[in-house]
């Protein structure tokens, strides 16, 4: 039985990243045994009686989750056993005991030697209060970049877990149980769960990305219980709490822990002929309206991703009416506009692309296709003379890009992005296409190639749409966007803690700006700073910091490509930042914070003062995520994930609430037609 349920610990984490990439895996087989030889044993038992003091500890020898405390009797033994259960279901996610500091948290033996009992007790009881008042706690937070979550343990539970840790220091590392055996059906189902929930961050072939590598070697080193606890509680650095959020059951976590300790299966390819087979032209261009069928200002439409139902809702930005709802694919991810703005292109995590015609009444799907099993990005051709002509889709799997006709989605070409990594020069079997931008200066798209660390340049004026250049940058490239000129592509190299600056026109890396742990700018935000000229900014997933960097090599060369303002924030978990020329504010969210209050907040940085002016809470529940301005920059739209979700609309200057669109299922990214077509951010 789950110890958390048994002791009634409250669940404070709410779903995020709830549905990820859907994908068909390759490997099958009959019986997939994850069983490794049973470690530990029954434990020899100690002779501890009473309050479980220092001496006479139990013989450890944990097997499937219970230690061998056979000889322990009375309150002390029971207490240590209770403490062990808590340790094995919570603390083990991040801490070892005598096993060495992990990348997630310090070793507990070390903590107990270094700090007195009262201190450890106070820290476990209320980490946030300690971080506020105690200098040792502050040093710890500074070192690790986050405050340990508060697990709401009672005084008795804290005592028991401390007793357990105290006694463990004499015994050595905790032995983890063997993984369960998986039947063929369980293996296949778990493989799908991995692709749906984990592959987006850890890679199709489990080589890592936003999250660390979890191939079988890494997984075995973590151990069954550590993996299960990580899946249950998530981490303060952004891994969702799949168990606490009610998305993965105890059994599913157990099976995932076993699956991850088995060799990595190979995923299938998707050649162009197969992609062509998925193409569905719903309305040929010749049958489409030649002028809008409605009188609405379609350039002020908002396309809103409803992630969990895999839909896009189209809203009239003037009246807030929902004018259409269109199915677009599993865990819909983002929208991009054609360069005239008439069409939206939606991409689902299952690689399905949907072309939405905004001139029909109501707006409707005009074509569909699937270019990948797993994808996150699309972009249209934006260079003069190529308006609405082409669309590119970047795949997470297979390692390729696909080019479609922009009006029909007919698949035209695909190209591999496999290659060697920029740092090791070793060949890779998985290279994911992350963010894509379309140059306003030439007929090219710039593609972030995550694992290899290149920015690829695809020329859509050339036959076959070739990858004409691979600019070596940094590995772990993720999200990014243009500077205000459209010459420099600013993209996060997340694990390198940098924003890379690529001069796409000159095919060169201009700078690498060290900003902080796991920068996550979305497409970023461009504005004119009172001192430093044009700047851009990012918050971070891994630490509480807003970094503002100069992007004005012409007007303010002495500040270009350097962090010019650094603002410490109380919490990590930032995802998006956004502004508009018409607004005095730069807004940012922190939906992946481990502090539930912060997840609901939006903070407003003042362009005038160069400081965070205030934060506000769009909703008393759920999480605030992602922003978009309306066409003229007079309104700010914020998504709230709740039950149900909603969009809250603010005046872009006063930040006074103007309205709410309620009853939406997981509203996430919002894309105003004009702003998306013209790269306004
Ligand atoms: Fe996204 C943009 C990848 C999780 C909402 N996301 C992007 C981009 C990439 C990416 C590569 C840039 C696209 C571009 O500009 O061409 N996202 C990933 C992941 O790999 C990751 C971490 C895990 C996964 O498996 O998908 C992930 N993303 C999320 C979420 O959990 C979010 C918050 C909600 C959701 O969709 O489930 C989310 N991502 C978004 C949004 C954008 C985005 C709203 C577009 C931002 C913009 O303003 O352009």
XYZ file of C-alpha atoms and ligand atoms in Angstrom:
730
model
C 0.000 0.000 0.000
C 1.186 3.477 -0.792
C 2.662 4.955 2.350
C 1.443 8.426 1.412
C -2.138 7.267 1.385
C -1.586 5.409 4.596
C -0.314 8.425 6.440
C -2.651 10.839 4.732
C -0.140 13.271 3.281
C -1.871 15.946 1.283
C -1.187 16.243 -2.401
C -0.111 19.723 -3.367
C 0.950 19.157 -6.934
C -1.404 19.773 -9.823
C -1.127 18.319 -13.310
C 1.299 19.774 -15.784
C 2.839 18.285 -18.871
C -0.016 15.886 -18.512
C -0.122 14.426 -21.964
C 2.975 14.201 -24.027
C 4.116 12.646 -27.235
C 2.172 9.744 -28.697
C 4.281 7.432 -30.691
C 4.415 3.925 -32.025
C 7.422 2.023 -30.779
C 9.186 -0.801 -32.514
C 10.263 -3.566 -30.244
C 8.055 -6.417 -29.259
C 8.892 -9.815 -27.870
C 7.261 -12.310 -25.649
C 8.341 -11.962 -22.103
C 10.364 -8.932 -21.159
C 11.928 -9.657 -17.905
C 13.280 -6.718 -16.015
C 14.118 -9.016 -13.189
C 17.622 -8.728 -11.888
C 18.955 -10.918 -9.195
C 17.344 -10.278 -5.852
C 19.495 -7.975 -3.818
C 19.629 -7.741 -0.113
C 17.764 -10.394 1.657
C 15.847 -10.815 4.739
C 18.179 -8.837 6.909
C 19.640 -10.312 9.950
C 17.761 -8.169 12.310
C 19.103 -6.190 15.152
C 18.325 -6.202 18.760
C 16.958 -2.716 19.089
C 14.328 -2.326 21.694
C 12.542 0.755 22.849
C 13.207 4.056 21.151
C 15.594 2.913 18.515
C 18.619 4.815 19.704
C 21.944 4.960 18.071
C 23.345 1.597 18.920
C 22.207 -1.875 18.087
C 20.701 -1.066 14.750
C 18.752 -3.455 12.686
C 20.417 -5.504 10.054
C 19.346 -3.812 6.914
C 18.745 -5.924 3.902
C 15.738 -4.424 2.305
C 14.065 -6.445 -0.345
C 10.858 -5.324 -2.078
C 10.477 -2.232 0.027
C 10.602 -3.490 3.567
C 13.760 -3.630 5.515
C 14.735 -6.528 7.578
C 14.180 -5.121 11.000
C 13.348 -8.519 12.250
C 15.004 -8.175 15.592
C 13.599 -4.781 16.384
C 10.862 -4.668 18.880
C 8.667 -2.103 20.433
C 8.181 1.493 19.555
C 11.712 2.121 18.245
C 11.600 -0.674 15.698
C 8.136 0.277 14.505
C 9.235 3.858 14.259
C 12.247 2.996 12.182
C 10.126 0.848 9.908
C 7.665 3.687 9.444
C 10.588 6.003 8.755
C 11.966 3.580 6.218
C 8.663 3.493 4.380
C 8.622 7.266 4.203
C 12.212 7.344 3.037
C 11.576 4.708 0.381
C 8.456 6.376 -0.958
C 9.527 10.036 -0.825
C 13.108 10.911 0.083
C 14.721 8.216 -2.066
C 13.648 10.144 -5.190
C 16.438 12.620 -4.585
C 18.561 11.505 -1.613
C 20.872 8.618 -0.909
C 21.999 7.608 2.549
C 25.716 7.019 2.502
C 25.584 6.477 -1.224
C 26.981 9.821 -2.342
C 25.340 13.065 -3.303
C 23.076 12.777 -6.365
C 22.533 15.449 -8.978
C 19.210 16.166 -7.294
C 20.053 16.558 -3.618
C 22.758 15.980 -0.987
C 23.373 12.650 0.674
C 21.469 12.324 3.940
C 24.328 10.767 5.871
C 26.329 13.854 4.976
C 23.432 16.099 6.024
C 23.129 14.337 9.363
C 26.833 14.542 10.076
C 26.996 18.173 9.005
C 23.909 19.505 10.768
C 22.556 18.932 14.273
C 19.335 16.981 14.770
C 17.224 20.034 15.582
C 18.327 21.650 12.350
C 17.467 18.637 10.169
C 14.125 18.350 11.917
C 13.298 22.010 11.343
C 14.392 21.789 7.714
C 12.217 18.743 6.957
C 9.275 20.338 8.790
C 9.290 23.642 6.941
C 11.975 24.144 4.291
C 10.529 27.468 3.085
C 10.540 29.005 6.571
C 14.105 27.810 7.123
C 15.162 29.225 3.763
C 13.787 32.540 4.899
C 15.339 32.667 8.348
C 18.369 30.409 8.569
C 21.721 31.168 6.926
C 22.724 27.497 6.617
C 19.459 26.779 4.833
C 20.059 29.763 2.591
C 23.483 28.420 1.638
C 21.896 25.085 0.804
C 19.255 26.711 -1.363
C 21.890 28.814 -3.126
C 23.970 25.697 -3.780
C 21.105 23.601 -5.137
C 19.057 26.338 -6.744
C 15.748 25.404 -5.131
C 14.025 24.888 -1.811
C 13.186 21.303 -0.944
C 9.410 20.764 -1.216
C 7.397 20.589 1.981
C 5.961 17.078 2.256
C 3.581 17.960 5.076
C 4.997 15.311 7.386
C 3.697 15.210 10.939
C 6.131 15.611 13.844
C 5.929 11.864 14.438
C 6.650 11.055 10.807
C 9.638 13.399 10.840
C 10.946 11.699 13.953
C 10.563 8.277 12.407
C 12.267 9.188 9.151
C 15.082 10.793 11.141
C 15.406 7.674 13.249
C 15.650 5.604 10.132
C 18.268 7.852 8.538
C 20.210 8.030 11.767
C 20.388 4.266 11.982
C 21.135 3.828 8.328
C 24.328 5.802 8.670
C 25.777 2.783 10.419
C 24.647 0.321 7.775
C 25.319 1.851 4.389
C 23.338 2.476 1.239
C 19.747 1.291 1.091
C 19.274 -1.714 -1.144
C 16.569 -1.286 -3.736
C 14.210 -4.068 -4.851
C 14.427 -5.775 -8.206
C 12.181 -4.534 -10.994
C 9.007 -6.486 -11.646
C 8.757 -8.814 -14.624
C 6.736 -7.444 -17.535
C 4.529 -9.612 -19.718
C 4.589 -8.839 -23.434
C 1.336 -6.881 -23.179
C 2.586 -4.946 -20.166
C 5.839 -4.194 -21.960
C 4.015 -2.793 -25.006
C 1.648 -0.728 -22.883
C 4.531 0.635 -20.814
C 6.528 1.442 -23.932
C 3.575 3.516 -25.115
C 3.319 5.208 -21.722
C 7.000 6.098 -22.005
C 6.476 7.659 -25.438
C 3.354 9.475 -24.273
C 4.704 10.836 -21.025
C 8.481 10.730 -20.949
C 10.012 10.791 -24.453
C 9.464 14.538 -24.895
C 11.978 15.342 -22.182
C 14.137 12.224 -21.959
C 14.345 11.388 -25.668
C 12.826 8.637 -27.770
C 15.977 6.604 -27.265
C 16.254 7.780 -23.662
C 19.448 9.712 -24.326
C 18.192 12.784 -22.439
C 17.215 16.302 -23.447
C 15.365 18.653 -21.123
C 15.507 15.754 -18.661
C 18.520 13.513 -18.025
C 19.360 10.306 -19.916
C 17.433 7.300 -18.628
C 18.758 4.407 -20.661
C 18.979 1.058 -18.883
C 22.405 1.824 -17.403
C 21.223 5.104 -15.876
C 17.942 3.561 -14.779
C 19.653 0.644 -13.044
C 21.954 3.084 -11.266
C 18.901 4.951 -9.976
C 17.122 1.791 -8.856
C 13.501 0.706 -8.840
C 12.339 2.655 -5.800
C 14.114 5.851 -6.766
C 12.468 5.781 -10.193
C 9.066 5.054 -8.683
C 9.431 7.903 -6.189
C 10.640 10.281 -8.906
C 7.625 9.368 -11.012
C 5.400 9.895 -8.003
C 6.721 13.226 -6.735
C 8.532 14.784 -9.680
C 11.426 17.119 -8.996
C 11.736 20.813 -8.136
C 13.618 21.251 -11.405
C 10.571 20.577 -13.521
C 9.780 16.861 -13.762
C 6.019 16.521 -13.270
C 4.663 14.566 -10.305
C 2.944 11.937 -12.427
C 1.772 9.891 -9.457
C 0.633 12.757 -7.198
C -1.147 14.319 -10.165
C -3.175 11.164 -10.653
C -1.796 10.499 -14.125
C 0.250 7.359 -13.423
C -1.021 4.683 -11.043
C 1.239 2.851 -8.604
C 1.224 -0.132 -10.965
C 2.129 2.004 -13.974
C 5.005 3.577 -12.044
C 6.231 0.161 -11.035
C 6.063 -1.066 -14.637
C 7.791 2.048 -15.943
C 10.560 1.516 -13.391
C 10.976 -1.994 -14.808
C 10.726 -0.910 -18.458
C 13.429 1.708 -17.986
C 15.844 -0.912 -16.661
C 15.481 -2.933 -19.862
C 17.461 -2.194 -23.049
C 16.175 0.733 -25.094
C 13.916 -0.410 -27.983
C 14.489 1.003 -31.462
C 11.703 3.179 -32.848
C 10.485 2.892 -36.483
C 11.243 5.282 -39.359
C 8.606 7.230 -41.318
C 9.611 7.562 -44.991
C 8.039 10.110 -47.376
C 5.799 7.523 -49.064
C 4.274 6.632 -45.717
C 3.756 10.330 -44.947
C 2.029 10.760 -48.313
C -0.354 7.986 -47.311
C -1.563 10.061 -44.351
C -2.350 13.169 -46.424
C -6.002 14.219 -46.481
C -7.007 17.244 -48.560
C -10.369 18.158 -47.041
C -11.038 21.240 -49.185
C -8.906 21.858 -52.303
C -7.723 25.485 -52.710
C -9.995 25.915 -55.733
C -13.045 25.247 -53.541
C -12.064 27.687 -50.826
C -13.507 31.184 -50.446
C -11.695 33.966 -52.277
C -12.640 36.460 -49.566
C -13.561 36.024 -45.887
C -17.078 34.578 -45.500
C -17.548 36.525 -42.275
C -17.175 40.136 -41.223
C -14.976 39.430 -38.204
C -11.442 40.813 -37.912
C -9.783 37.462 -38.556
C -6.343 39.003 -38.061
C -7.362 39.450 -34.447
C -8.463 35.830 -34.063
C -6.738 33.819 -31.352
C -5.992 30.159 -31.890
C -5.950 28.512 -28.462
C -4.476 25.072 -27.943
C -6.756 22.887 -25.823
C -4.090 20.406 -25.008
C -5.766 17.407 -23.430
C -8.662 17.046 -25.898
C -6.193 17.642 -28.759
C -8.147 20.591 -30.138
C -7.684 24.161 -31.249
C -10.359 26.686 -30.302
C -10.605 29.798 -32.453
C -11.704 32.945 -30.598
C -12.759 36.286 -32.004
C -10.320 38.637 -30.248
C -12.805 41.503 -30.393
C -15.862 39.762 -28.938
C -14.219 36.821 -27.095
C -16.670 34.459 -28.874
C -15.469 30.928 -29.539
C -16.104 30.699 -33.277
C -14.750 27.197 -33.932
C -13.297 24.111 -32.271
C -11.190 21.833 -34.429
C -9.612 18.423 -33.667
C -5.902 18.576 -34.367
C -4.085 15.590 -32.816
C -2.830 14.076 -29.584
C -1.806 16.556 -26.873
C -1.879 19.463 -29.311
C 1.249 21.557 -28.886
C 1.562 24.789 -30.873
C 0.118 26.830 -33.728
C 1.911 28.906 -36.303
C 0.383 31.213 -38.916
C 0.913 31.297 -42.639
C 2.670 34.541 -43.553
C -0.545 36.220 -44.737
C -2.237 35.002 -41.571
C -5.128 33.372 -43.431
C -4.173 29.864 -42.296
C -3.253 28.425 -38.952
C -1.057 25.315 -38.883
C -1.519 23.195 -35.748
C 0.864 20.440 -34.673
C -0.014 17.627 -32.287
C 2.564 15.704 -30.351
C 1.688 12.729 -32.548
C 3.155 14.637 -35.519
C -0.254 15.405 -37.065
C -0.463 18.753 -38.825
C -3.794 20.462 -39.459
C -4.312 23.393 -41.803
C -7.108 25.682 -40.571
C -8.733 28.132 -42.985
C -9.786 31.291 -41.116
C -11.815 32.672 -44.018
C -14.536 30.025 -43.921
C -17.483 30.623 -41.648
C -16.799 29.118 -39.196
C -13.036 28.542 -39.560
C -12.437 24.918 -40.529
C -9.826 22.253 -41.225
C -8.859 22.301 -44.910
C -6.134 19.619 -44.881
C -4.403 17.149 -42.589
C -1.208 15.099 -42.685
C 1.159 13.262 -40.347
C 4.875 13.866 -40.938
C 6.320 12.300 -37.783
C 5.382 10.026 -34.907
C 6.411 12.678 -32.467
C 6.737 16.429 -33.130
C 6.697 19.831 -31.449
C 7.145 22.473 -34.150
C 5.996 23.784 -37.509
C 6.719 27.018 -39.364
C 5.571 28.613 -42.607
C 7.541 30.209 -45.459
C 7.720 33.937 -44.719
C 10.115 35.380 -47.290
C 8.700 37.768 -49.894
C 7.322 35.833 -52.862
C 6.859 32.613 -50.868
C 3.827 33.685 -48.814
C 1.684 30.712 -47.756
C 3.651 28.446 -50.128
C 5.403 26.012 -47.831
C 5.317 24.586 -44.347
C 8.051 22.736 -42.483
C 7.473 20.285 -39.662
C 10.322 19.393 -37.291
C 10.161 15.889 -35.866
C 11.209 14.653 -32.459
C 10.995 11.213 -34.024
C 12.116 10.149 -36.603
C 15.123 12.465 -36.765
C 13.912 14.413 -39.776
C 12.109 17.472 -41.095
C 9.273 17.334 -43.603
C 8.250 20.055 -46.074
C 4.632 20.360 -47.206
C 2.767 22.491 -49.693
C 1.514 25.413 -47.592
C -1.974 25.470 -49.120
C -2.691 21.747 -49.287
C -0.223 20.051 -46.907
C 0.834 17.721 -49.712
C 4.108 16.189 -48.499
C 6.912 17.391 -50.805
C 10.160 16.260 -49.210
C 11.765 15.004 -46.041
C 15.350 15.251 -44.891
C 17.377 13.608 -42.157
C 18.941 15.749 -39.446
C 21.145 12.986 -38.046
C 24.801 13.793 -37.598
C 27.561 14.080 -35.057
C 27.318 16.011 -31.808
C 29.144 19.334 -31.780
C 30.918 18.602 -28.509
C 31.923 14.935 -28.744
C 31.880 14.628 -32.538
C 30.306 11.196 -32.022
C 27.525 10.028 -34.363
C 24.014 10.126 -32.890
C 21.051 7.847 -33.526
C 18.522 10.460 -32.372
C 18.513 14.168 -33.185
C 15.297 16.043 -32.423
C 14.148 19.147 -34.224
C 13.098 21.648 -31.563
C 12.266 25.300 -32.339
C 11.991 26.568 -35.927
C 12.021 30.173 -37.164
C 11.455 31.554 -40.675
C 13.857 34.249 -41.858
C 12.347 37.506 -43.103
C 15.506 38.139 -45.165
C 15.878 35.002 -47.268
C 13.907 31.866 -48.134
C 15.214 29.754 -45.254
C 14.084 28.197 -42.011
C 16.471 27.872 -39.072
C 16.017 24.639 -37.098
C 17.320 23.916 -33.594
C 18.810 20.425 -33.643
C 18.701 19.429 -30.019
C 21.091 16.519 -29.563
C 23.663 17.416 -32.192
C 23.734 21.067 -31.124
C 23.485 22.598 -34.597
C 21.202 25.190 -36.038
C 20.245 23.715 -39.400
C 19.347 25.952 -42.330
C 16.786 24.600 -44.821
C 16.491 26.511 -48.104
C 12.932 26.369 -49.453
C 13.809 28.088 -52.719
C 15.925 25.091 -53.791
C 14.613 21.875 -55.321
C 14.224 19.186 -52.672
C 14.297 21.708 -49.805
C 17.825 20.741 -48.695
C 19.511 21.281 -45.365
C 22.133 23.621 -46.777
C 24.043 24.392 -43.617
C 24.541 23.067 -40.119
C 25.909 25.785 -37.866
C 27.664 24.240 -34.842
C 26.304 25.868 -31.669
C 25.716 23.998 -28.378
C 23.876 20.792 -27.506
C 20.421 20.767 -25.845
C 18.985 23.520 -28.064
C 15.310 23.925 -27.265
C 13.038 26.967 -27.599
C 13.804 30.377 -29.028
C 12.838 33.186 -31.359
C 14.099 36.169 -33.311
C 15.636 39.328 -31.981
C 13.560 42.337 -33.041
C 15.333 42.587 -36.427
C 14.913 38.981 -37.522
C 18.626 38.584 -38.114
C 19.595 36.888 -34.853
C 18.022 33.679 -33.642
C 18.173 33.524 -29.824
C 17.796 29.923 -28.681
C 18.129 28.246 -25.299
C 20.899 25.677 -24.885
C 19.212 24.417 -21.774
C 21.712 22.108 -20.186
C 24.524 24.506 -21.060
C 22.686 27.252 -19.128
C 23.009 29.594 -22.066
C 21.140 31.513 -24.698
C 22.934 31.027 -28.000
C 22.837 33.851 -30.532
C 22.954 32.795 -34.175
C 23.347 35.257 -37.010
C 21.277 33.260 -39.467
C 22.045 35.485 -42.466
C 25.779 35.059 -41.961
C 25.472 31.445 -40.800
C 27.546 32.177 -37.726
C 27.329 31.980 -33.958
C 27.541 35.516 -32.641
C 27.575 34.797 -28.912
C 26.680 32.397 -26.140
C 25.122 34.227 -23.211
C 25.359 32.455 -19.844
C 22.001 33.163 -18.222
C 21.119 30.433 -15.707
C 19.923 26.896 -15.125
C 17.677 25.663 -17.975
C 16.637 28.880 -19.674
C 13.115 28.608 -21.181
C 12.245 31.756 -23.148
C 9.456 30.389 -25.371
C 9.986 32.710 -28.334
C 11.402 35.328 -25.938
C 10.428 38.990 -25.606
C 11.937 42.020 -27.382
C 11.738 45.529 -25.963
C 13.760 48.707 -25.695
C 15.475 49.132 -22.353
C 15.899 52.672 -21.026
C 19.651 52.135 -20.623
C 20.745 49.178 -22.712
C 18.929 49.621 -26.015
C 17.060 46.625 -27.470
C 17.034 43.650 -25.150
C 15.501 40.193 -24.883
C 14.977 38.006 -21.821
C 14.355 34.588 -20.364
C 13.286 33.011 -17.102
C 14.575 29.592 -16.105
C 13.170 26.202 -15.352
C 15.991 25.276 -13.006
C 16.390 28.433 -10.953
C 14.489 31.525 -9.941
C 16.025 34.120 -12.196
C 14.991 36.584 -14.879
C 17.916 37.391 -17.165
C 17.744 40.353 -19.529
C 20.414 40.550 -22.251
C 21.356 43.215 -24.758
C 20.501 42.484 -28.402
C 21.381 45.792 -29.997
C 24.811 45.549 -31.676
C 24.100 48.699 -33.699
C 22.528 51.076 -31.169
C 24.175 49.770 -27.995
C 27.165 47.632 -29.022
C 28.822 47.731 -25.603
C 25.847 45.860 -24.108
C 25.019 43.519 -26.948
C 24.947 39.808 -26.112
C 25.600 40.342 -22.428
C 23.321 39.963 -19.442
C 22.486 43.545 -18.548
C 19.939 42.933 -15.805
C 19.611 39.907 -13.580
C 16.648 39.671 -11.263
C 16.486 37.007 -8.637
C 13.026 35.432 -8.327
C 11.698 33.520 -5.321
C 11.101 30.371 -7.339
C 12.223 28.373 -10.379
C 9.820 26.803 -12.881
C 9.424 29.706 -15.331
C 8.187 28.773 -18.800
C 7.116 31.801 -20.835
C 7.841 35.506 -21.170
C 6.068 37.926 -23.458
C 5.690 41.605 -24.304
C 4.343 43.949 -26.975
C 5.545 47.406 -28.014
C 2.224 48.851 -26.860
C 2.594 47.510 -23.313
C 4.816 48.922 -20.566
C 5.113 45.418 -19.112
C 7.051 42.245 -19.726
C 5.052 39.351 -18.313
C 6.377 36.019 -17.114
C 4.885 32.899 -15.507
C 6.260 30.089 -13.320
C 3.852 27.167 -13.752
C 6.487 24.560 -12.929
C 7.399 26.062 -9.576
C 7.328 23.683 -6.620
C 5.470 26.397 -4.714
C 1.738 26.026 -5.501
C 1.085 29.736 -4.917
C 3.741 30.743 -7.416
C 2.346 28.413 -10.089
C -0.800 30.561 -10.189
C 1.041 33.846 -10.463
C 1.985 36.122 -13.315
C 4.669 38.730 -12.685
C 4.959 42.085 -14.407
C 8.418 43.482 -15.086
C 8.356 47.221 -15.736
C 10.218 48.359 -18.853
C 10.498 51.831 -17.269
C 12.055 50.828 -13.961
C 13.922 47.711 -15.062
C 12.519 45.800 -12.081
C 9.697 43.400 -11.291
C 6.858 45.741 -10.379
C 4.308 43.310 -8.999
C 2.845 39.844 -9.410
C -0.821 38.998 -9.686
C -2.922 35.855 -9.507
C -5.357 35.279 -12.378
C -7.049 32.433 -10.530
C -7.207 31.074 -7.001
C -6.625 27.546 -8.319
C -4.693 25.836 -11.083
C -1.672 27.246 -12.910
C -1.142 30.327 -15.030
C 0.681 29.536 -18.254
C 1.646 31.371 -21.456
C 0.669 34.814 -22.718
C -0.443 36.449 -25.906
C -1.359 40.014 -26.806
C -4.142 40.951 -29.153
C -3.412 42.400 -32.572
C -2.975 46.008 -31.394
C -1.278 45.134 -28.144
C -4.082 46.567 -26.017
C -5.020 43.305 -24.293
C -3.098 40.487 -22.644
C -4.515 36.963 -22.648
C -3.363 34.485 -19.968
C -4.241 30.785 -19.789
C -5.190 29.156 -16.521
C -5.039 25.431 -16.129
C -7.658 24.503 -13.623
C -10.715 22.392 -13.339
C -12.029 23.602 -15.714
C -9.490 25.935 -17.274
C -10.044 29.478 -18.446
C -8.474 32.411 -20.228
C -8.227 35.663 -18.342
C -8.009 38.873 -20.355
C -6.309 42.027 -19.045
C -5.888 45.568 -20.205
C -2.287 45.605 -21.480
C -1.468 48.891 -19.749
C -3.376 48.927 -16.461
C -3.383 45.123 -16.116
C -6.982 45.428 -14.951
C -9.065 42.356 -15.727
C -11.379 42.796 -18.717
C -12.966 39.399 -19.021
C -12.804 35.647 -18.592
C -13.475 32.864 -21.041
C -14.482 29.988 -18.806
C -15.024 26.274 -19.147
C -12.004 25.425 -21.315
C -10.172 22.112 -21.146
C -6.420 22.728 -20.599
C -6.086 25.968 -22.580
C -2.348 26.347 -23.177
C -0.599 28.241 -26.004
C -2.542 31.161 -27.489
C -1.616 32.573 -30.856
C -2.962 35.826 -32.184
C -3.073 35.722 -35.995
C -1.406 39.058 -36.666
C 1.279 38.657 -34.001
C 2.107 35.098 -35.004
C 2.259 35.878 -38.720
C 4.520 38.885 -38.056
C 6.669 37.423 -35.284
C 5.539 40.003 -32.743
C 6.945 39.026 -29.342
Fe 6.483 23.005 -25.449
C 7.005 25.632 -27.608
C 9.066 21.349 -26.864
C 6.385 20.736 -22.912
C 3.701 24.476 -24.263
N 7.827 23.442 -26.907
C 7.872 24.575 -27.682
C 8.942 24.463 -28.622
C 9.517 23.245 -28.420
C 8.817 22.599 -27.340
C 10.676 22.652 -29.163
C 9.348 25.502 -29.642
C 8.523 25.367 -30.904
C 8.903 26.404 -31.943
O 9.023 27.579 -31.603
O 9.068 26.041 -33.098
N 7.538 21.320 -24.966
C 8.555 20.826 -25.686
C 9.061 19.636 -25.060
O 9.941 18.873 -25.523
C 8.460 19.540 -23.727
C 9.481 20.001 -22.690
C 8.050 18.150 -23.289
C 7.123 17.424 -24.236
O 7.087 16.220 -24.176
O 6.444 18.043 -25.026
C 7.349 20.573 -23.865
N 5.258 22.655 -23.879
C 5.401 21.706 -22.961
C 4.365 21.769 -21.957
O 4.215 20.999 -20.999
C 3.551 22.944 -22.251
C 3.721 23.985 -21.147
C 2.077 22.629 -22.334
C 1.801 21.487 -23.248
O 1.772 21.703 -24.441
O 1.655 20.388 -22.736
C 4.182 23.407 -23.555
N 5.536 24.738 -25.849
C 4.363 25.112 -25.297
C 3.912 26.338 -25.921
C 4.874 26.685 -26.874
C 5.884 25.654 -26.816
C 2.653 27.095 -25.556
C 4.847 27.873 -27.821
C 5.352 29.103 -27.153
C 5.227 30.277 -28.073
O 4.777 31.337 -27.608
O 5.591 30.141 -29.240
